[in-house]
Short mmCIF file of C-alpha atoms and ligand atoms in Angstrom, two decimals:
data_model
loop_
_atom_site.label_atom_id
_atom_site.label_comp_id
_atom_site.label_asym_id
_atom_site.label_seq_id
_atom_site.Cartn_x
_atom_site.Cartn_y
_atom_site.Cartn_z
CA UNK A 1 18.10 -38.11 -12.93
CA UNK A 2 16.16 -36.78 -9.87
CA UNK A 3 15.82 -33.06 -9.31
CA UNK A 4 14.70 -32.06 -5.97
CA UNK A 5 12.02 -29.63 -5.45
CA UNK A 6 13.82 -27.07 -4.13
CA UNK A 7 16.08 -26.52 -7.14
CA UNK A 8 13.18 -26.75 -9.26
CA UNK A 9 11.62 -23.64 -7.52
CA UNK A 10 15.06 -21.62 -7.79
CA UNK A 11 15.41 -23.19 -11.43
CA UNK A 12 12.06 -21.38 -12.29
CA UNK A 13 12.98 -18.05 -10.28
CA UNK A 14 16.45 -17.76 -12.52
CA UNK A 15 14.27 -18.19 -15.41
CA UNK A 16 12.19 -15.57 -14.40
CA UNK A 17 9.29 -18.26 -14.27
CA UNK A 18 6.22 -17.54 -12.47
CA UNK A 19 5.29 -19.91 -9.48
CA UNK A 20 1.61 -20.78 -9.17
CA UNK A 21 -0.65 -21.71 -6.58
CA UNK A 22 -0.48 -25.93 -7.23
CA UNK A 23 3.23 -25.65 -8.15
CA UNK A 24 5.80 -26.68 -4.95
CA UNK A 25 7.26 -24.07 -3.07
CA UNK A 26 8.96 -23.82 0.20
CA UNK A 27 7.43 -22.80 3.14
CA UNK A 28 8.65 -19.76 4.28
CA UNK A 29 8.06 -18.73 0.92
CA UNK A 30 4.26 -18.89 1.43
CA UNK A 31 4.61 -17.70 4.73
CA UNK A 32 6.45 -14.48 3.21
CA UNK A 33 3.80 -14.12 0.61
CA UNK A 34 0.97 -14.32 2.95
CA UNK A 35 2.45 -12.06 5.25
CA UNK A 36 3.20 -9.29 2.65
CA UNK A 37 -0.06 -9.70 0.51
CA UNK A 38 -2.24 -10.33 3.65
CA UNK A 39 -0.87 -7.16 4.73
CA UNK A 40 -1.09 -4.93 1.47
CA UNK A 41 -4.78 -5.85 1.64
CA UNK A 42 -5.13 -4.40 4.83
CA UNK A 43 -3.20 -1.43 3.71
CA UNK A 44 -6.08 -0.84 0.74
CA UNK A 45 -8.99 -1.38 2.97
CA UNK A 46 -7.90 0.41 5.82
CA UNK A 47 -6.90 3.43 3.64
CA UNK A 48 -10.20 3.80 2.62
CA UNK A 49 -10.62 5.09 5.96
CA UNK A 50 -8.95 8.47 5.70
CA UNK A 51 -10.26 9.57 2.54
CA UNK A 52 -13.64 8.42 3.05
CA UNK A 53 -13.28 11.13 5.42
CA UNK A 54 -13.84 14.04 3.14
CA UNK A 55 -16.23 12.42 0.64
CA UNK A 56 -19.27 14.20 2.04
CA UNK A 57 -17.32 17.46 2.36
CA UNK A 58 -15.79 17.49 -1.11
CA UNK A 59 -15.88 20.98 -2.47
CA UNK A 60 -17.71 20.24 -5.62
CA UNK A 61 -19.84 17.47 -6.47
CA UNK A 62 -17.09 16.40 -9.56
CA UNK A 63 -14.79 16.26 -6.79
CA UNK A 64 -17.13 14.23 -4.75
CA UNK A 65 -17.61 11.68 -7.61
CA UNK A 66 -13.99 11.09 -8.12
CA UNK A 67 -13.48 10.60 -4.84
CA UNK A 68 -16.16 8.21 -4.59
CA UNK A 69 -15.04 6.02 -7.38
CA UNK A 70 -11.33 6.49 -5.81
CA UNK A 71 -12.02 4.69 -2.52
CA UNK A 72 -14.13 1.95 -4.57
CA UNK A 73 -11.21 1.72 -6.15
CA UNK A 74 -8.97 1.07 -3.03
CA UNK A 75 -12.10 -1.75 -2.21
CA UNK A 76 -10.98 -3.74 -5.23
CA UNK A 77 -7.23 -3.85 -4.90
CA UNK A 78 -7.99 -4.92 -1.49
CA UNK A 79 -10.55 -7.87 -2.68
CA UNK A 80 -8.18 -8.88 -5.89
CA UNK A 81 -5.49 -8.98 -2.80
CA UNK A 82 -7.10 -11.46 -0.67
CA UNK A 83 -8.23 -12.97 -3.35
CA UNK A 84 -4.54 -13.60 -4.48
CA UNK A 85 -3.57 -14.36 -0.78
CA UNK A 86 -5.97 -16.94 -0.65
CA UNK A 87 -4.42 -19.04 -3.22
CA UNK A 88 -1.73 -19.55 -1.12
CA UNK A 89 -4.08 -21.94 1.86
CA UNK A 90 -5.02 -19.21 4.25
CA UNK A 91 -8.59 -18.29 4.86
CA UNK A 92 -10.06 -14.49 4.17
CA UNK A 93 -11.42 -15.15 7.73
CA UNK A 94 -8.14 -15.61 9.37
CA UNK A 95 -6.43 -12.78 7.67
CA UNK A 96 -9.59 -10.57 8.98
CA UNK A 97 -9.25 -11.90 12.07
CA UNK A 98 -4.79 -11.36 11.72
CA UNK A 99 -5.60 -7.69 11.57
CA UNK A 100 -8.27 -7.26 14.01
CA UNK A 101 -6.42 -8.90 16.64
CA UNK A 102 -3.22 -6.79 15.34
CA UNK A 103 -1.11 -9.61 14.69
CA UNK A 104 -1.15 -8.00 10.71
CA UNK A 105 0.41 -4.93 9.88
CA UNK A 106 -1.27 -2.30 7.57
CA UNK A 107 0.71 0.56 5.86
CA UNK A 108 1.73 3.11 8.89
CA UNK A 109 0.76 5.87 6.39
CA UNK A 110 -3.05 5.16 6.75
CA UNK A 111 -2.77 5.79 10.64
CA UNK A 112 -2.70 9.84 10.02
CA UNK A 113 -5.60 11.93 10.01
CA UNK A 114 -6.69 14.21 6.83
CA UNK A 115 -7.45 17.74 8.34
CA UNK A 116 -8.33 19.70 5.43
CA UNK A 117 -9.18 18.86 1.81
CA UNK A 118 -5.55 19.29 0.40
CA UNK A 119 -4.75 16.60 2.61
CA UNK A 120 -6.86 14.30 -0.62
CA UNK A 121 -4.45 15.99 -3.03
CA UNK A 122 -1.48 15.16 -1.22
CA UNK A 123 -2.66 11.94 -0.61
CA UNK A 124 -2.94 11.32 -3.91
CA UNK A 125 0.32 13.07 -4.90
CA UNK A 126 2.44 11.80 -2.50
CA UNK A 127 0.81 8.52 -0.65
CA UNK A 128 -0.26 6.68 -4.06
CA UNK A 129 3.00 8.45 -5.32
CA UNK A 130 4.59 6.12 -3.32
CA UNK A 131 2.61 3.35 -3.35
CA UNK A 132 3.14 2.99 -7.14
CA UNK A 133 6.80 3.52 -7.00
CA UNK A 134 6.67 0.14 -4.60
CA UNK A 135 4.14 -1.54 -6.82
CA UNK A 136 5.19 -1.42 -10.35
CA UNK A 137 7.75 -3.74 -9.67
CA UNK A 138 5.66 -6.02 -7.86
CA UNK A 139 3.82 -6.38 -11.27
CA UNK A 140 7.54 -8.57 -11.83
CA UNK A 141 7.02 -10.33 -8.69
CA UNK A 142 8.11 -14.40 -8.68
CA UNK A 143 4.30 -15.06 -7.49
CA UNK A 144 1.75 -15.37 -10.60
CA UNK A 145 -1.61 -14.43 -8.62
CA UNK A 146 0.28 -11.27 -6.73
CA UNK A 147 1.92 -10.31 -10.07
CA UNK A 148 -0.95 -10.43 -12.30
CA UNK A 149 -3.76 -8.63 -9.52
CA UNK A 150 -0.74 -5.80 -9.37
CA UNK A 151 -1.04 -4.73 -13.10
CA UNK A 152 -4.49 -3.69 -12.66
CA UNK A 153 -4.12 -1.91 -9.55
CA UNK A 154 -1.23 -0.58 -10.26
CA UNK A 155 -3.19 1.31 -13.81
CA UNK A 156 -5.58 2.18 -11.19
CA UNK A 157 -3.31 3.78 -9.06
CA UNK A 158 -1.81 6.03 -11.56
CA UNK A 159 -4.96 7.48 -11.91
CA UNK A 160 -5.04 8.53 -8.36
CA UNK A 161 -1.89 9.97 -8.47
CA UNK A 162 -2.71 11.78 -11.40
CA UNK A 163 -6.07 13.47 -9.69
CA UNK A 164 -3.93 14.27 -6.21
CA UNK A 165 -1.40 15.81 -8.35
CA UNK A 166 -3.90 18.12 -10.37
CA UNK A 167 -6.48 18.92 -6.70
CA UNK A 168 -3.14 20.48 -5.94
CA UNK A 169 -2.29 22.12 -8.98
CA UNK A 170 -5.60 23.57 -8.53
CA UNK A 171 -5.13 24.65 -5.30
CA UNK A 172 -1.71 25.83 -6.30
CA UNK A 173 -3.65 28.39 -8.74
CA UNK A 174 -5.92 29.21 -5.95
CA UNK A 175 -6.52 32.42 -3.05
CA UNK A 176 -3.38 32.55 -0.86
CA UNK A 177 -5.39 30.73 2.07
CA UNK A 178 -5.91 27.46 -0.64
CA UNK A 179 -2.01 27.54 -1.36
CA UNK A 180 -1.15 27.86 2.16
CA UNK A 181 -3.48 24.72 2.70
CA UNK A 182 -2.21 22.94 0.48
CA UNK A 183 1.65 23.71 1.62
CA UNK A 184 0.31 22.31 5.14
CA UNK A 185 -1.04 19.01 3.22
CA UNK A 186 2.38 18.72 1.66
CA UNK A 187 4.41 19.61 4.69
CA UNK A 188 2.35 17.08 7.21
CA UNK A 189 2.53 13.96 4.07
CA UNK A 190 5.80 14.12 3.08
CA UNK A 191 7.47 12.36 6.08
CA UNK A 192 4.92 9.57 6.40
CA UNK A 193 5.33 8.89 2.86
CA UNK A 194 9.04 8.53 2.89
CA UNK A 195 7.93 6.09 5.95
CA UNK A 196 5.92 4.36 3.14
CA UNK A 197 8.92 2.33 1.99
CA UNK A 198 9.82 0.49 4.91
CA UNK A 199 12.84 0.60 7.28
CA UNK A 200 16.30 1.04 5.77
CA UNK A 201 17.92 -1.60 4.02
CA UNK A 202 20.35 -2.33 6.68
CA UNK A 203 17.22 -2.68 9.33
CA UNK A 204 14.86 -4.18 6.90
CA UNK A 205 14.66 -8.24 8.13
CA UNK A 206 13.01 -9.73 5.20
CA UNK A 207 14.32 -7.69 2.16
CA UNK A 208 17.27 -9.64 1.32
CA UNK A 209 15.36 -12.81 1.42
CA UNK A 210 12.46 -11.26 -0.37
CA UNK A 211 14.84 -10.38 -3.51
CA UNK A 212 16.39 -13.55 -3.67
CA UNK A 213 12.58 -14.82 -4.25
CA UNK A 214 12.04 -12.35 -6.87
CA UNK A 215 9.58 -10.74 -4.29
CA UNK A 216 10.86 -7.39 -4.44
CA UNK A 217 12.77 -6.15 -7.23
CA UNK A 218 14.36 -3.49 -4.97
CA UNK A 219 15.13 -2.66 -1.68
CA UNK A 220 13.15 -0.24 0.56
CA UNK A 221 15.99 2.62 -0.01
CA UNK A 222 16.67 2.40 -3.51
CA UNK A 223 12.59 2.99 -4.01
CA UNK A 224 12.89 5.59 -1.60
CA UNK A 225 15.42 7.65 -3.17
CA UNK A 226 13.87 7.14 -6.93
CA UNK A 227 10.66 8.55 -5.12
CA UNK A 228 12.69 11.34 -3.51
CA UNK A 229 13.90 12.30 -7.28
CA UNK A 230 10.58 12.36 -9.00
CA UNK A 231 8.90 14.45 -6.11
CA UNK A 232 11.39 17.05 -5.83
CA UNK A 233 10.79 17.67 -9.69
CA UNK A 234 7.34 17.84 -9.33
CA UNK A 235 7.54 20.13 -6.03
CA UNK A 236 8.40 22.85 -8.40
CA UNK A 237 6.15 22.20 -10.88
CA UNK A 238 3.52 22.62 -8.67
CA UNK A 239 5.43 25.46 -7.08
CA UNK A 240 5.13 23.84 -3.27
CA UNK A 241 8.30 23.36 -1.14
CA UNK A 242 9.38 20.00 0.55
CA UNK A 243 9.52 20.36 4.31
CA UNK A 244 13.31 18.84 4.16
CA UNK A 245 16.02 21.67 4.63
CA UNK A 246 18.52 19.34 3.61
CA UNK A 247 16.80 17.95 -0.17
CA UNK A 248 19.36 18.97 -2.43
CA UNK A 249 20.80 17.65 -6.19
CA UNK A 250 23.60 16.11 -5.88
CA UNK A 251 25.74 16.10 -9.12
CA UNK A 252 28.14 13.16 -7.94
CA UNK A 253 25.51 10.74 -7.00
CA UNK A 254 23.36 11.90 -9.91
CA UNK A 255 20.29 11.91 -7.22
CA UNK A 256 18.63 14.26 -4.41
CA UNK A 257 20.10 13.81 -1.01
CA UNK A 258 17.58 14.47 1.89
CA UNK A 259 17.94 15.20 5.54
CA UNK A 260 17.44 12.19 8.27
CA UNK A 261 14.29 10.49 8.61
CA UNK A 262 12.82 10.13 11.95
CA UNK A 263 12.29 6.12 12.48
CA UNK A 264 11.48 6.53 16.04
CA UNK A 265 7.89 7.77 14.85
CA UNK A 266 7.89 5.13 12.22
CA UNK A 267 8.55 2.53 14.67
CA UNK A 268 5.70 3.83 17.53
CA UNK A 269 3.54 4.10 14.45
CA UNK A 270 3.70 0.66 13.19
CA UNK A 271 3.67 -0.66 16.80
CA UNK A 272 0.43 1.05 17.16
CA UNK A 273 1.34 4.13 18.78
CA UNK A 274 0.54 6.43 15.77
CA UNK A 275 -2.33 9.30 15.83
CA UNK A 276 -5.39 7.31 14.30
CA UNK A 277 -4.28 3.47 14.91
CA UNK A 278 -6.96 2.99 17.53
CA UNK A 279 -9.71 4.80 15.41
CA UNK A 280 -8.65 3.18 12.39
CA UNK A 281 -8.64 -0.58 14.10
CA UNK A 282 -12.15 0.40 16.16
CA UNK A 283 -13.81 0.92 12.68
CA UNK A 284 -12.34 -2.17 11.12
CA UNK A 285 -13.55 -4.29 13.79
CA UNK A 286 -16.77 -2.14 14.14
CA UNK A 287 -17.28 -2.96 10.38
CA UNK A 288 -17.02 -6.65 10.97
CA UNK A 289 -19.29 -7.11 13.80
CA UNK A 290 -21.84 -5.06 11.91
CA UNK A 291 -21.71 -7.25 8.88
CA UNK A 292 -22.22 -10.14 11.26
CA UNK A 293 -26.16 -10.03 9.65
CA UNK A 294 -25.21 -10.02 6.14
CA UNK A 295 -22.65 -13.10 6.71
CA UNK A 296 -25.47 -14.80 8.67
CA UNK A 297 -28.10 -14.12 5.71
CA UNK A 298 -25.74 -15.00 3.23
CA UNK A 299 -24.93 -18.25 4.42
CA UNK A 300 -28.65 -18.74 5.27
CA UNK A 301 -29.55 -18.27 1.71
CA UNK A 302 -26.83 -20.62 0.49
CA UNK A 303 -27.98 -23.52 2.49
CA UNK A 304 -31.47 -22.48 0.99
CA UNK A 305 -30.51 -22.14 -2.83
CA UNK A 306 -28.49 -25.99 -2.08
CA UNK A 307 -31.70 -27.50 -0.53
CA UNK A 308 -33.64 -26.36 -3.56
CA UNK A 309 -31.32 -27.58 -5.56
CA UNK A 310 -31.35 -31.18 -3.97
CA UNK A 311 -35.20 -31.11 -4.32
N1 ACO B 401 4.24 0.31 7.54
C1 ACO B 401 3.56 -1.03 7.95
N2 ACO B 401 4.60 -1.55 8.43
C2 ACO B 401 5.92 -1.56 7.83
C3 ACO B 401 5.80 -0.49 6.60
C4 ACO B 401 5.03 0.25 6.61
N3 ACO B 401 5.21 1.33 5.95
N4 ACO B 401 7.17 -1.06 6.07
C5 ACO B 401 7.52 -1.96 6.97
N5 ACO B 401 6.81 -2.49 7.37
C6 ACO B 401 6.91 -3.56 8.34
C7 ACO B 401 7.15 -5.14 7.70
O1 ACO B 401 5.59 -5.37 7.47
C8 ACO B 401 7.92 -5.82 8.66
O2 ACO B 401 7.05 -6.52 9.52
P1 ACO B 401 6.61 -8.04 10.05
O3 ACO B 401 7.42 -8.70 9.45
O4 ACO B 401 5.59 -7.98 10.56
O5 ACO B 401 5.15 -8.12 8.46
C9 ACO B 401 8.78 -4.97 9.30
O6 ACO B 401 8.08 -3.69 9.25
C10 ACO B 401 10.19 -4.72 8.48
O7 ACO B 401 10.03 -4.35 7.25
P2 ACO B 401 11.15 -5.22 6.06
O8 ACO B 401 11.96 -5.94 6.11
O9 ACO B 401 11.18 -3.92 5.04
O10 ACO B 401 9.39 -5.70 5.44
P3 ACO B 401 9.10 -6.07 3.94
O11 ACO B 401 10.06 -7.06 3.02
O12 ACO B 401 8.06 -6.91 4.12
O13 ACO B 401 8.87 -4.48 3.37
C11 ACO B 401 7.19 -3.69 2.22
C12 ACO B 401 7.83 -4.06 3.63
C13 ACO B 401 7.78 -2.29 1.50
C14 ACO B 401 6.10 -2.50 2.67
C15 ACO B 401 6.90 -4.70 1.79
O14 ACO B 401 5.85 -5.41 2.42
C16 ACO B 401 5.97 -4.23 0.49
O15 ACO B 401 6.72 -3.95 -0.85
N6 ACO B 401 4.56 -4.74 0.73
C17 ACO B 401 3.43 -4.50 -0.93
C18 ACO B 401 3.30 -2.96 -0.82
C19 ACO B 401 2.18 -2.20 0.30
O16 ACO B 401 1.84 -3.35 1.78
N7 ACO B 401 1.85 -1.27 0.37
C20 ACO B 401 0.76 -0.90 1.21
C21 ACO B 401 0.76 0.37 1.10
S1 ACO B 401 0.21 1.17 -0.39
C22 ACO B 401 -1.59 1.08 -0.45
O17 ACO B 401 -2.21 0.88 0.23
C23 ACO B 401 -2.31 2.64 -1.34
#
């Protein structure tokens, strides 16, 4: 019996087996993974910038040490994800190029500024909270190297979420000024965090196919709803409000209803016109240019070692 590779591939997906780098896979599956994993990696790396902004101004040595460790974790996540994408046959240099020339996206959320210390709390609670909601199911995605990378990333990400919640809890028990600063941060980060899940299912070009391929396990709207349900409860514990007058428990659906999302703003941000897009890309391009001598030195060193070994 001759079985075509496409059938073998689909059969593996149906049986919940992982697709591994040397397995046959349809070209569009490979391209979708390269797109998603590389954009995910870029998001981790660009995500270091808004938080890095507060390392030198963290309010105590302890907070500074925690923030430093957190930002270093993001670098690690970016690196495992680039490594996972490389198993699909794209080079790291090519991925960087696609980021720097604007061909590859990175998460919309990192194009917003961090205006106060409380933003570090709000990012941990809301942005990392949204990231975990989206990323835990990715531990079960069908591509082996991506799924395995996500396991460790999610463990670290849940620590990040807890530290953000704890910053906000501390501020909520602080002075009236500290409470006001934290509420302002929550107000500014809420809607952009809701947009992190991507466009509504009805206008998401990739969801249906990615669900079939078991890259995505839930749709954008399903994950967004889970996020709202959890945050609405946690906001009460923190004593902050969420900036949505239409947020309301719905006993019929068993979920919180929420108000309309400003998709114009989302489209502006993903098309390069968010508040910090230019600043973020300039910072990444500068890092690449400034690192040129390091890459050259590393290559020269490797060449020398090779000559030595041959001699
Ligand atoms: N920011 C930027 N671009 C986005 C966002 C967003 N929040 N949401 C969707 N998009 C883009 C998609 O990348 C796609 O663009 P492309 O075709 O140029 O690649 C387009 O909008 C249409 O969206 P979808 O059809 O919904 O695309 P997709 O199936 O890829 O779903 C999602 C988007 C949910 C972000 C998915 O790619 C994903 O789960 N990625 C992995 C998680 C991730 O990248 N997280 C990064 C932020 S978390 C963090 O780093 C802390």
